[in-house]
XYZ file of C-alpha atoms in Angstrom:
678
model
C 116.869 -34.311 -91.391
C 116.872 -34.092 -87.706
C 117.771 -30.557 -87.935
C 114.948 -30.021 -90.181
C 112.450 -31.870 -87.783
C 114.087 -30.079 -84.825
C 113.737 -26.777 -86.539
C 110.104 -26.939 -87.489
C 109.087 -28.058 -84.010
C 111.063 -25.185 -82.380
C 109.301 -22.519 -84.613
C 105.930 -23.699 -83.345
C 104.829 -25.808 -86.319
C 103.993 -28.636 -84.104
C 101.206 -26.899 -82.463
C 99.775 -25.505 -85.546
C 99.896 -28.962 -87.161
C 98.242 -30.821 -84.381
C 95.754 -28.375 -83.046
C 95.157 -26.510 -86.369
C 94.739 -22.870 -87.142
C 92.273 -20.424 -88.571
C 92.797 -18.061 -91.503
C 93.720 -15.412 -88.945
C 96.713 -17.169 -87.610
C 95.056 -18.192 -84.319
C 95.875 -21.734 -83.149
C 92.791 -23.544 -81.864
C 92.307 -24.642 -78.439
C 94.618 -22.118 -76.807
C 95.104 -18.310 -76.172
C 96.780 -16.450 -78.885
C 98.921 -13.199 -79.059
C 97.671 -10.249 -81.492
C 99.407 -10.199 -84.939
C 100.169 -6.499 -86.104
C 97.712 -5.475 -88.770
C 95.847 -8.644 -88.822
C 91.984 -8.459 -87.793
C 90.559 -11.303 -85.806
C 94.098 -12.418 -84.581
C 94.879 -12.777 -80.939
C 91.729 -14.493 -79.897
C 91.142 -16.823 -77.109
C 90.157 -20.291 -78.551
C 90.425 -22.357 -75.572
C 86.839 -23.673 -75.867
C 87.250 -23.855 -79.660
C 89.445 -26.850 -80.501
C 88.451 -27.961 -84.100
C 89.277 -26.472 -87.366
C 86.095 -26.035 -89.646
C 86.391 -24.892 -93.327
C 83.567 -23.117 -94.980
C 83.887 -24.773 -98.299
C 85.970 -28.126 -97.434
C 85.566 -29.351 -101.067
C 87.232 -26.449 -102.721
C 90.637 -27.858 -103.484
C 93.588 -25.998 -104.836
C 95.568 -29.096 -106.322
C 98.541 -26.822 -107.839
C 99.276 -25.275 -104.293
C 98.057 -28.515 -102.365
C 95.546 -26.724 -99.985
C 92.068 -26.082 -99.348
C 90.883 -22.672 -100.781
C 88.557 -22.020 -97.908
C 88.048 -19.682 -94.971
C 89.172 -21.827 -91.772
C 87.431 -21.099 -88.623
C 88.025 -22.586 -84.960
C 84.744 -23.897 -83.734
C 83.683 -25.880 -80.706
C 82.207 -28.873 -82.530
C 81.980 -30.343 -86.116
C 78.363 -30.795 -87.317
C 77.865 -34.472 -87.319
C 74.827 -34.099 -89.531
C 74.066 -32.442 -92.774
C 72.711 -28.732 -92.310
C 70.966 -27.797 -95.280
C 69.884 -24.200 -94.535
C 70.960 -21.128 -92.559
C 68.492 -21.844 -90.015
C 69.850 -25.236 -89.413
C 73.252 -23.626 -89.002
C 71.836 -20.965 -86.603
C 69.997 -23.899 -84.669
C 73.318 -25.992 -84.727
C 75.113 -22.880 -83.124
C 72.511 -22.175 -80.383
C 72.303 -25.649 -79.246
C 76.119 -26.705 -79.445
C 77.700 -23.237 -78.849
C 79.619 -23.793 -82.118
C 79.567 -20.953 -84.527
C 80.182 -22.096 -88.101
C 80.035 -18.594 -89.505
C 82.811 -15.736 -89.546
C 83.721 -14.464 -86.021
C 82.340 -11.028 -87.107
C 78.677 -12.412 -87.412
C 76.660 -13.512 -84.524
C 74.525 -16.529 -84.565
C 71.264 -14.378 -84.238
C 72.330 -12.609 -87.570
C 72.817 -15.876 -89.656
C 69.467 -15.675 -91.270
C 68.944 -11.867 -91.422
C 72.293 -10.548 -92.632
C 73.000 -9.619 -96.149
C 76.526 -11.067 -95.687
C 75.533 -14.365 -94.633
C 76.323 -15.946 -98.189
C 79.889 -14.833 -97.902
C 80.527 -15.125 -93.991
C 78.747 -18.593 -93.581
C 79.629 -22.018 -94.768
C 78.531 -23.246 -98.221
C 75.093 -25.031 -98.179
C 74.350 -27.630 -97.529
C 76.898 -28.124 -94.722
C 78.198 -31.810 -95.071
C 78.175 -34.050 -92.179
C 81.865 -34.055 -90.699
C 83.731 -35.677 -88.119
C 87.108 -34.600 -86.546
C 90.068 -36.354 -87.770
C 91.863 -38.156 -84.732
C 94.962 -36.420 -83.383
C 94.666 -33.390 -85.739
C 91.380 -31.573 -84.834
C 90.271 -30.903 -88.458
C 86.526 -31.329 -89.351
C 86.478 -33.664 -92.527
C 83.397 -34.425 -94.268
C 82.254 -38.228 -94.044
C 80.668 -38.165 -97.431
C 82.872 -39.346 -100.050
C 81.436 -36.878 -102.541
C 84.341 -34.605 -101.926
C 87.001 -37.208 -102.259
C 85.358 -38.105 -105.574
C 85.639 -34.599 -106.709
C 89.242 -34.566 -105.707
C 89.880 -37.662 -107.598
C 88.103 -36.030 -110.523
C 90.563 -33.183 -110.391
C 93.658 -35.723 -110.415
C 92.398 -38.120 -112.955
C 92.107 -36.068 -115.978
C 91.307 -38.746 -118.448
C 87.870 -39.467 -116.925
C 85.469 -37.153 -119.131
C 82.211 -38.441 -117.761
C 82.108 -37.661 -113.948
C 79.351 -40.407 -113.470
C 82.077 -42.967 -114.396
C 84.344 -42.080 -111.570
C 81.482 -41.965 -109.061
C 80.656 -45.358 -110.029
C 84.064 -46.618 -109.684
C 84.404 -45.291 -106.079
C 80.944 -46.529 -105.320
C 82.317 -49.971 -106.496
C 85.293 -49.542 -104.212
C 83.418 -48.746 -101.208
C 80.721 -51.513 -101.764
C 83.243 -54.156 -102.225
C 85.781 -53.124 -99.500
C 85.222 -56.288 -97.428
C 86.061 -58.307 -100.479
C 88.941 -56.238 -101.274
C 90.506 -56.736 -97.815
C 89.560 -60.324 -97.926
C 91.493 -60.750 -101.143
C 94.522 -58.900 -100.000
C 94.806 -60.992 -97.015
C 94.441 -64.176 -99.415
C 97.404 -62.789 -101.566
C 99.472 -62.727 -98.255
C 98.664 -66.124 -97.295
C 99.342 -67.332 -100.754
C 102.872 -65.611 -100.818
C 103.661 -67.192 -97.461
C 102.589 -70.594 -98.677
C 104.672 -70.178 -101.802
C 107.726 -69.496 -99.576
C 107.005 -72.597 -97.602
C 106.571 -74.827 -100.539
C 109.821 -73.481 -102.143
C 111.779 -74.739 -98.982
C 110.791 -78.263 -99.749
C 110.146 -78.532 -103.337
C 112.767 -76.508 -104.827
C 114.244 -79.195 -106.969
C 110.993 -79.423 -109.112
C 109.884 -75.887 -108.226
C 110.683 -74.716 -111.926
C 108.586 -77.366 -113.541
C 105.586 -77.015 -110.875
C 105.488 -73.139 -111.515
C 105.681 -73.488 -115.131
C 102.598 -76.135 -115.162
C 100.723 -73.956 -112.787
C 101.198 -70.776 -114.621
C 100.210 -72.605 -117.862
C 96.961 -73.930 -116.124
C 96.360 -70.517 -114.420
C 96.571 -68.453 -117.380
C 94.630 -70.727 -119.557
C 91.998 -70.991 -116.736
C 91.877 -67.258 -116.147
C 91.652 -66.526 -119.896
C 88.931 -69.083 -120.213
C 87.098 -67.979 -117.436
C 87.254 -64.017 -118.548
C 85.948 -65.187 -122.033
C 83.168 -67.295 -120.439
C 81.860 -64.412 -118.263
C 82.204 -62.139 -121.259
C 80.226 -64.339 -123.392
C 77.596 -65.055 -120.484
C 77.002 -61.308 -119.728
C 76.915 -60.568 -123.239
C 73.907 -63.082 -123.693
C 72.177 -61.912 -120.788
C 68.814 -60.177 -121.223
C 68.880 -56.575 -120.825
C 65.141 -55.754 -121.195
C 64.275 -56.144 -117.503
C 66.896 -53.857 -116.006
C 66.843 -50.236 -115.099
C 69.068 -47.748 -117.123
C 71.436 -47.299 -114.299
C 71.961 -51.049 -113.958
C 72.025 -51.074 -117.812
C 75.049 -48.450 -117.634
C 76.710 -50.691 -115.069
C 76.347 -53.831 -117.242
C 77.810 -52.169 -120.194
C 80.858 -50.889 -117.956
C 81.412 -54.291 -116.715
C 81.123 -55.945 -120.275
C 83.765 -53.474 -121.667
C 85.982 -54.212 -118.831
C 85.511 -57.921 -119.239
C 86.350 -57.581 -122.970
C 89.729 -55.683 -122.176
C 90.704 -58.220 -119.424
C 90.147 -61.121 -121.897
C 92.076 -59.664 -124.560
C 94.896 -58.711 -122.326
C 94.836 -62.089 -120.663
C 95.066 -63.775 -124.136
C 97.948 -61.719 -125.122
C 99.810 -62.014 -122.082
C 99.251 -66.020 -122.360
C 100.616 -66.060 -125.945
C 103.780 -64.192 -124.874
C 104.301 -66.323 -121.947
C 104.143 -69.474 -123.968
C 106.681 -68.222 -126.237
C 109.082 -67.025 -123.680
C 108.848 -70.359 -121.865
C 109.496 -72.244 -125.290
C 112.670 -70.361 -125.996
C 114.039 -70.744 -122.224
C 112.966 -74.670 -121.533
C 116.664 -75.754 -122.159
C 118.430 -73.212 -119.903
C 117.351 -74.121 -116.392
C 120.076 -76.755 -115.085
C 122.246 -74.382 -112.890
C 119.044 -72.223 -112.057
C 117.386 -75.475 -110.716
C 120.716 -76.319 -108.767
C 120.799 -72.802 -107.234
C 116.994 -73.187 -106.284
C 117.560 -76.324 -104.445
C 120.435 -74.780 -102.525
C 118.389 -71.725 -101.988
C 115.541 -74.090 -100.525
C 118.161 -75.675 -98.074
C 119.246 -71.887 -96.870
C 115.639 -71.318 -96.049
C 115.461 -74.554 -94.017
C 118.519 -73.659 -92.132
C 117.876 -69.868 -92.046
C 114.051 -69.600 -91.482
C 114.172 -65.964 -90.166
C 115.015 -64.961 -93.755
C 111.293 -65.328 -94.681
C 110.472 -62.668 -92.108
C 112.794 -60.216 -93.717
C 110.176 -58.352 -95.710
C 108.099 -57.623 -92.737
C 111.247 -55.858 -90.904
C 112.101 -53.942 -93.845
C 108.666 -52.877 -94.492
C 108.097 -51.945 -90.867
C 111.265 -50.043 -90.943
C 110.171 -48.264 -94.276
C 106.769 -47.423 -92.664
C 108.262 -45.726 -89.533
C 110.769 -43.639 -91.552
C 108.092 -42.711 -93.912
C 105.712 -41.771 -91.007
C 108.499 -39.613 -89.335
C 109.179 -38.087 -93.128
C 105.387 -37.150 -93.595
C 105.249 -35.924 -90.072
C 108.447 -33.575 -90.621
C 106.970 -32.567 -94.081
C 103.735 -31.586 -92.409
C 105.784 -29.541 -89.648
C 107.547 -27.789 -92.576
C 104.328 -27.005 -94.146
C 103.194 -24.943 -91.068
C 106.301 -23.492 -89.999
C 107.639 -20.027 -90.810
C 106.634 -16.507 -90.055
C 102.973 -14.985 -90.518
C 102.444 -13.410 -93.957
C 99.254 -11.656 -94.984
C 97.906 -12.847 -98.624
C 95.794 -10.928 -101.011
C 92.639 -12.009 -99.464
C 93.878 -10.634 -96.166
C 94.144 -14.144 -94.483
C 97.297 -15.216 -92.759
C 99.874 -17.986 -94.240
C 102.912 -19.122 -92.566
C 105.931 -18.964 -94.962
C 109.740 -19.650 -94.585
C 111.873 -16.766 -96.006
C 115.567 -16.834 -96.980
C 117.879 -19.993 -97.573
C 115.661 -22.180 -95.104
C 112.739 -22.112 -97.678
C 114.694 -24.736 -99.645
C 114.965 -27.155 -96.719
C 112.112 -29.198 -98.363
C 114.452 -30.070 -101.293
C 116.923 -31.629 -98.925
C 114.094 -33.300 -97.161
C 113.149 -35.200 -100.368
C 116.658 -36.197 -101.216
C 116.707 -37.565 -97.593
C 113.621 -39.562 -98.416
C 115.174 -41.163 -101.627
C 118.526 -41.768 -99.738
C 117.280 -43.333 -96.475
C 114.733 -45.357 -98.273
C 117.622 -46.996 -100.519
C 119.461 -47.192 -97.399
C 117.088 -49.343 -95.613
C 116.730 -51.564 -98.668
C 120.482 -51.766 -98.857
C 120.584 -52.691 -95.174
C 118.142 -55.750 -96.006
C 120.424 -56.688 -99.009
C 123.589 -56.676 -96.756
C 121.674 -58.604 -93.957
C 120.579 -61.221 -96.255
C 123.992 -61.564 -98.127
C 125.963 -61.810 -94.739
C 123.741 -64.702 -93.646
C 123.878 -66.567 -96.887
C 127.749 -66.114 -97.173
C 127.915 -67.376 -93.633
C 125.868 -70.437 -94.678
C 127.787 -71.188 -98.156
C 131.340 -70.979 -96.560
C 130.602 -73.202 -93.455
C 131.459 -76.549 -94.634
C 129.848 -78.274 -91.705
C 126.219 -76.881 -91.479
C 126.152 -78.023 -87.852
C 128.584 -75.309 -86.815
C 126.527 -72.482 -88.147
C 126.014 -69.708 -85.681
C 122.617 -69.932 -83.616
C 121.139 -67.094 -85.497
C 122.959 -66.154 -88.779
C 120.495 -63.465 -89.456
C 121.386 -61.737 -86.103
C 124.994 -62.223 -86.342
C 124.771 -60.590 -89.897
C 123.041 -57.688 -88.507
C 125.506 -57.218 -85.746
C 128.258 -57.200 -88.433
C 126.372 -54.652 -90.565
C 126.024 -52.390 -87.646
C 129.517 -52.741 -86.333
C 131.382 -52.643 -89.763
C 129.517 -51.962 -92.848
C 127.033 -49.015 -92.216
C 129.220 -46.928 -94.483
C 129.370 -49.492 -97.177
C 125.474 -49.468 -97.415
C 125.423 -45.745 -97.162
C 127.804 -45.148 -100.159
C 125.819 -47.722 -102.339
C 122.454 -46.328 -101.340
C 123.923 -42.643 -102.300
C 125.078 -43.831 -105.607
C 121.582 -45.014 -106.409
C 120.204 -41.789 -105.202
C 122.498 -39.541 -107.426
C 121.049 -41.485 -110.261
C 117.419 -41.742 -109.350
C 117.202 -37.985 -108.491
C 117.936 -36.797 -112.333
C 115.600 -39.488 -113.563
C 112.616 -38.049 -111.369
C 113.468 -34.730 -112.394
C 113.287 -35.463 -116.107
C 109.960 -37.443 -115.338
C 108.493 -34.323 -113.721
C 109.613 -32.269 -116.543
C 108.056 -34.726 -119.171
C 104.850 -34.772 -117.055
C 104.730 -30.885 -116.999
C 105.359 -30.590 -120.794
C 103.010 -33.318 -121.689
C 101.235 -32.196 -124.834
C 103.294 -29.003 -125.163
C 106.653 -30.227 -126.292
C 107.356 -31.132 -129.858
C 107.992 -34.781 -131.159
C 111.943 -34.535 -131.022
C 112.062 -33.081 -127.363
C 109.430 -35.893 -126.303
C 111.823 -38.459 -127.707
C 115.023 -37.106 -125.938
C 113.334 -36.948 -122.740
C 112.076 -40.416 -122.848
C 115.396 -41.852 -124.190
C 117.247 -40.111 -121.455
C 114.609 -41.408 -118.744
C 115.116 -44.880 -120.221
C 118.951 -44.788 -120.015
C 118.807 -43.597 -116.455
C 116.643 -46.344 -115.644
C 118.912 -48.839 -117.043
C 121.938 -47.412 -115.298
C 119.845 -47.387 -112.134
C 118.909 -51.067 -112.618
C 122.502 -51.985 -113.403
C 124.048 -50.192 -110.400
C 121.432 -51.622 -108.142
C 122.514 -55.124 -109.419
C 126.117 -54.395 -108.961
C 125.525 -52.970 -105.441
C 123.693 -56.078 -104.317
C 126.875 -58.142 -105.425
C 129.318 -55.574 -104.065
C 127.257 -56.252 -100.585
C 128.137 -59.948 -101.065
C 131.759 -59.333 -101.775
C 131.902 -57.040 -98.614
C 130.313 -59.942 -96.658
C 132.876 -62.363 -98.020
C 136.008 -60.358 -97.800
C 135.058 -57.416 -95.255
C 136.507 -54.792 -97.807
C 135.358 -51.311 -98.600
C 132.488 -50.499 -100.899
C 134.760 -49.553 -103.751
C 137.128 -52.593 -103.605
C 134.024 -54.981 -103.210
C 132.405 -53.372 -106.222
C 135.441 -53.843 -108.325
C 135.813 -57.510 -107.198
C 132.150 -58.236 -107.846
C 132.310 -56.454 -111.234
C 135.392 -58.627 -112.172
C 133.638 -62.003 -111.170
C 130.413 -60.906 -112.957
C 132.333 -60.153 -116.181
C 134.320 -63.369 -116.023
C 130.979 -65.146 -115.707
C 129.099 -62.825 -118.001
C 127.193 -65.578 -119.865
C 126.141 -67.621 -116.712
C 124.946 -64.150 -115.188
C 122.654 -63.519 -118.065
C 121.234 -67.041 -118.310
C 120.857 -67.354 -114.518
C 119.124 -64.001 -114.181
C 117.057 -64.400 -117.190
C 115.740 -67.904 -116.274
C 115.755 -67.593 -112.607
C 114.027 -64.030 -112.486
C 111.524 -65.412 -115.003
C 110.807 -68.440 -112.675
C 110.189 -66.001 -109.705
C 108.241 -63.865 -111.985
C 105.985 -66.816 -112.741
C 105.487 -67.377 -109.051
C 104.303 -63.664 -108.798
C 102.066 -64.190 -111.670
C 100.798 -67.362 -109.960
C 99.799 -65.298 -106.913
C 98.402 -62.654 -108.803
C 96.312 -64.907 -111.212
C 94.940 -66.837 -108.079
C 94.023 -63.686 -106.316
C 92.611 -62.255 -109.390
C 90.516 -65.459 -110.159
C 89.086 -65.497 -106.594
C 88.417 -61.802 -106.988
C 86.566 -62.364 -110.477
C 84.320 -64.920 -108.944
C 83.384 -62.990 -105.725
C 82.941 -59.833 -107.459
C 80.771 -61.522 -110.316
C 78.095 -61.985 -107.717
C 77.815 -57.980 -107.443
C 77.953 -57.220 -111.056
C 74.146 -56.065 -110.861
C 74.973 -53.110 -108.715
C 78.786 -52.729 -108.332
C 81.500 -51.639 -111.176
C 84.332 -54.008 -110.099
C 86.892 -52.845 -112.580
C 88.735 -50.759 -110.016
C 88.517 -52.971 -107.046
C 89.948 -55.982 -109.255
C 92.951 -53.553 -110.195
C 93.451 -52.658 -106.754
C 93.592 -56.365 -105.650
C 95.683 -57.479 -108.321
C 98.269 -54.665 -107.842
C 98.406 -55.485 -103.923
C 98.811 -59.160 -104.643
C 101.778 -58.342 -106.957
C 103.354 -56.000 -104.399
C 102.973 -58.745 -101.752
C 104.228 -61.533 -104.040
C 107.355 -59.332 -104.893
C 108.323 -58.521 -101.387
C 108.339 -62.048 -100.292
C 109.983 -63.759 -103.633
C 112.642 -60.844 -103.792
C 114.153 -62.406 -100.803
C 114.468 -65.668 -102.776
C 115.720 -63.766 -105.872
C 118.506 -62.213 -103.480
C 119.459 -65.522 -102.085
C 119.804 -67.082 -105.458
C 122.024 -64.116 -106.769
C 124.220 -64.400 -103.489
C 124.577 -68.196 -103.747
C 125.692 -67.659 -107.534
C 128.400 -65.166 -106.655
C 129.715 -67.462 -103.948
C 129.592 -70.308 -106.320
C 131.628 -68.190 -108.958
C 134.137 -67.242 -106.430
C 134.292 -70.904 -105.164
C 135.044 -72.172 -108.633
C 137.519 -69.446 -109.287
C 139.707 -69.926 -106.206
C 139.158 -73.866 -105.638
C 139.274 -76.748 -107.860
C 138.179 -79.692 -105.585
C 141.720 -80.880 -105.176
C 143.173 -81.888 -101.539
C 143.673 -78.348 -99.884
C 141.484 -76.655 -102.250
C 138.263 -78.326 -101.649
C 134.962 -76.710 -103.095
C 132.670 -75.083 -100.199
C 129.652 -75.742 -102.346
C 126.663 -77.779 -101.728
C 126.439 -81.502 -103.001
C 123.705 -80.619 -105.645
C 126.011 -77.656 -106.929
C 128.904 -80.169 -107.207
C 126.839 -82.521 -109.074
C 126.219 -79.614 -111.569
C 129.898 -79.163 -112.000
C 130.558 -82.774 -112.495
C 127.685 -83.320 -114.826
C 129.078 -80.322 -116.706
C 132.483 -81.983 -116.942
C 130.902 -85.247 -118.216
C 129.057 -83.555 -120.847
C 132.105 -82.073 -122.064
C 133.955 -85.360 -121.938
C 131.406 -86.841 -123.933
C 131.666 -84.275 -126.438
C 134.925 -85.814 -127.021
C 136.593 -83.151 -129.297
C 138.560 -81.254 -126.697
C 140.437 -84.231 -125.172
C 140.806 -85.281 -121.646
C 142.138 -82.040 -120.444
C 139.457 -80.041 -122.025
C 136.739 -82.500 -120.729
C 137.894 -81.793 -117.056
C 137.565 -77.798 -117.477
C 134.872 -76.185 -115.638
C 132.894 -74.519 -118.338
C 129.650 -72.711 -118.831
C 126.282 -74.648 -119.426
C 126.127 -73.819 -122.921
C 128.860 -72.430 -125.511
C 129.443 -68.758 -125.968
C 128.332 -69.075 -129.574
C 124.904 -70.662 -128.661
C 124.335 -67.745 -126.234
C 125.228 -65.166 -128.657
C 122.865 -66.721 -131.166
C 120.236 -66.765 -128.662
C 120.751 -62.981 -127.797
C 120.533 -62.363 -131.697
C 117.408 -64.151 -132.005
C 115.876 -62.618 -128.923
C 116.742 -59.130 -130.219
C 115.330 -59.698 -133.711
C 111.994 -60.910 -132.281
C 112.095 -57.869 -129.787
C 112.451 -55.380 -132.657
C 109.856 -57.267 -134.613
C 107.366 -57.159 -131.483
C 108.076 -53.611 -130.913
C 107.514 -52.465 -134.652
C 104.136 -54.439 -134.679
C 102.837 -52.885 -131.357
C 103.650 -49.323 -132.790
C 101.815 -50.327 -135.950
C 98.526 -51.305 -133.795
C 98.681 -48.835 -131.073
C 100.531 -45.655 -131.824
C 98.499 -43.981 -134.413
C 99.648 -40.614 -135.302
C 102.781 -40.874 -133.201
C 103.742 -44.040 -135.209
C 107.073 -42.419 -136.476
C 108.189 -41.216 -133.136
C 107.612 -44.713 -131.386
C 109.483 -46.338 -134.168
C 112.418 -43.847 -133.727
C 112.445 -44.698 -130.053
C 112.332 -48.580 -130.454
C 115.285 -48.328 -133.050
C 117.347 -46.082 -130.721
C 116.842 -48.555 -128.054
C 117.773 -51.505 -130.253
C 120.933 -49.813 -131.428
C 122.079 -48.405 -128.222
C 120.886 -51.114 -125.786
C 120.246 -54.329 -127.485
C 123.083 -54.461 -129.917
C 125.744 -53.442 -127.579
C 124.718 -56.353 -125.077
C 124.990 -58.728 -127.956
C 128.500 -57.502 -128.991
C 129.727 -57.499 -125.470
C 128.689 -61.141 -124.884
C 130.298 -62.246 -128.275
C 133.463 -60.161 -127.135
C 133.510 -61.821 -123.597
C 132.999 -65.315 -125.080
C 136.183 -64.691 -127.242
C 138.192 -63.469 -124.007
C 136.984 -66.134 -121.686
C 139.610 -66.218 -118.706
C 141.533 -69.577 -118.477
C 139.360 -72.336 -117.215
C 140.060 -74.073 -113.835
C 141.775 -77.439 -114.114
C 141.615 -80.279 -111.919
C 144.885 -81.760 -110.708
């Protein structure tokens, strides 16, 4: 990627990107050399520093460029120019000719070629883009047209214009609500540190109240707005009111369905939280001893932003590099010939790989710090900064490990993205069978990617514990996970669900605040899009923060599994685990002892929270409800594609859900020997 950036800069692309160039190959703001057989090339544009497009709103989305003649001008028109006389007056007063180089300002109003060589009227007010010297329209109408071209499902252009105006009118509220979601995420992280033992129940109660409250408020607002008088309002306000009423109805129905599903899931999982609560409590202690863990999302986001900025700049360099070529219209385009024209493919692969590499570095850093905490018996002897010590070990010893792990994810992600691109290009053209096969392949690759992500994270933990290479660590982690398959399923299900409740709490709180604030602007603002933007941002922020907590819990579980595998609490083989986890182990033994049927020896075995048969039965029950819900959803929403959707659900059930159940039952029968206490 460094070679690509250096090549694009060395071939002069940097000057064309920053200063801009006109349709004849001249770079604005400097003297240019004459290009062979290209008219109007080789001009001196020292005084003309800005690129001006005659028709800036004429966008070619397929080729990702503006289909307009570009000229170098001395100044951008800061006010709208409605007639050619205004264009001529602007050129005479500012010395900035907005028509073609072949047309003098005195001929703007008299020449018959003015309609072709001059900008499209009215000329919108524009301002130069900082650092890039392009005149960009300041009015959002161009951007609305661009959005209309992208959002193909909007048949009424006025709807999109109202949505965009709603975003622009509510931008202060949107910014404030985004900051609110950030503050709520920070507060939740701080609260987790001190009340982790009761966090599960607190989150459950708050989510119940929040979902009920949000659903009730939405239905109340819908009923209130439906009963409001509509005789005294204007037709434009009536249209806005109808849009808001329709949006409220959709939100209220969605919130009701979500609340019902949430209640059912919580009802099923209420008894499977013992080890999860213990791990959450220890994770809270980890954050107390390692407070810098809270700031890991900031450093990771900062690193990703820097890399993405570099990647976009290099991509822009590539877009302006190459040799000048004359197109069909007689204008100049810069194109790369030969094998170098495929460099952007490698550049895209680099985007995926390096992004995954940065995320893997975060996982390795967190794993190293938590492993140091877990396997230090006396917490007073922890390093002064375990996070920095983990970063130091990562840079010195484990960069190859995270590079290999991130590359494996890249190898799976790229085919999935290619299939998604093919599916989007063939949408509406392929037959039902091809659509079903494509979606099935995409789903399988997505599942494989998620499994590899989870295995990689545990491999990084094994690397932090044993300092082994990636393949050895992945094998060791896989063996540990298979030996504790039922625990892994339970903890990931319950733990991830609890953290998901935290994300839902932040999204519901931010969304509820947004509903109350935007409700005051319902007479002149369509707030469907602002509310969606706020909720998506709130979920993204909550996910960034709570994903760190999720990583800590996963690392603690693997450390706990390894601890119980190689230690049994006897002298010389003492546990490293925290007292809370020790209490869980003792309670498990007491529960087995009270069961009484296995004898004393069996009562002293370290066994899972519930029996294998119970877990298998729970999985079977869940899969039955899953298939029933999928079929019901297909019946209500699929329409003419009902058969195809049913086929997809049955395939997913047969090739994903049933194998999981069979594997769980097989592992429950082949459980490794339990650890005995001497």
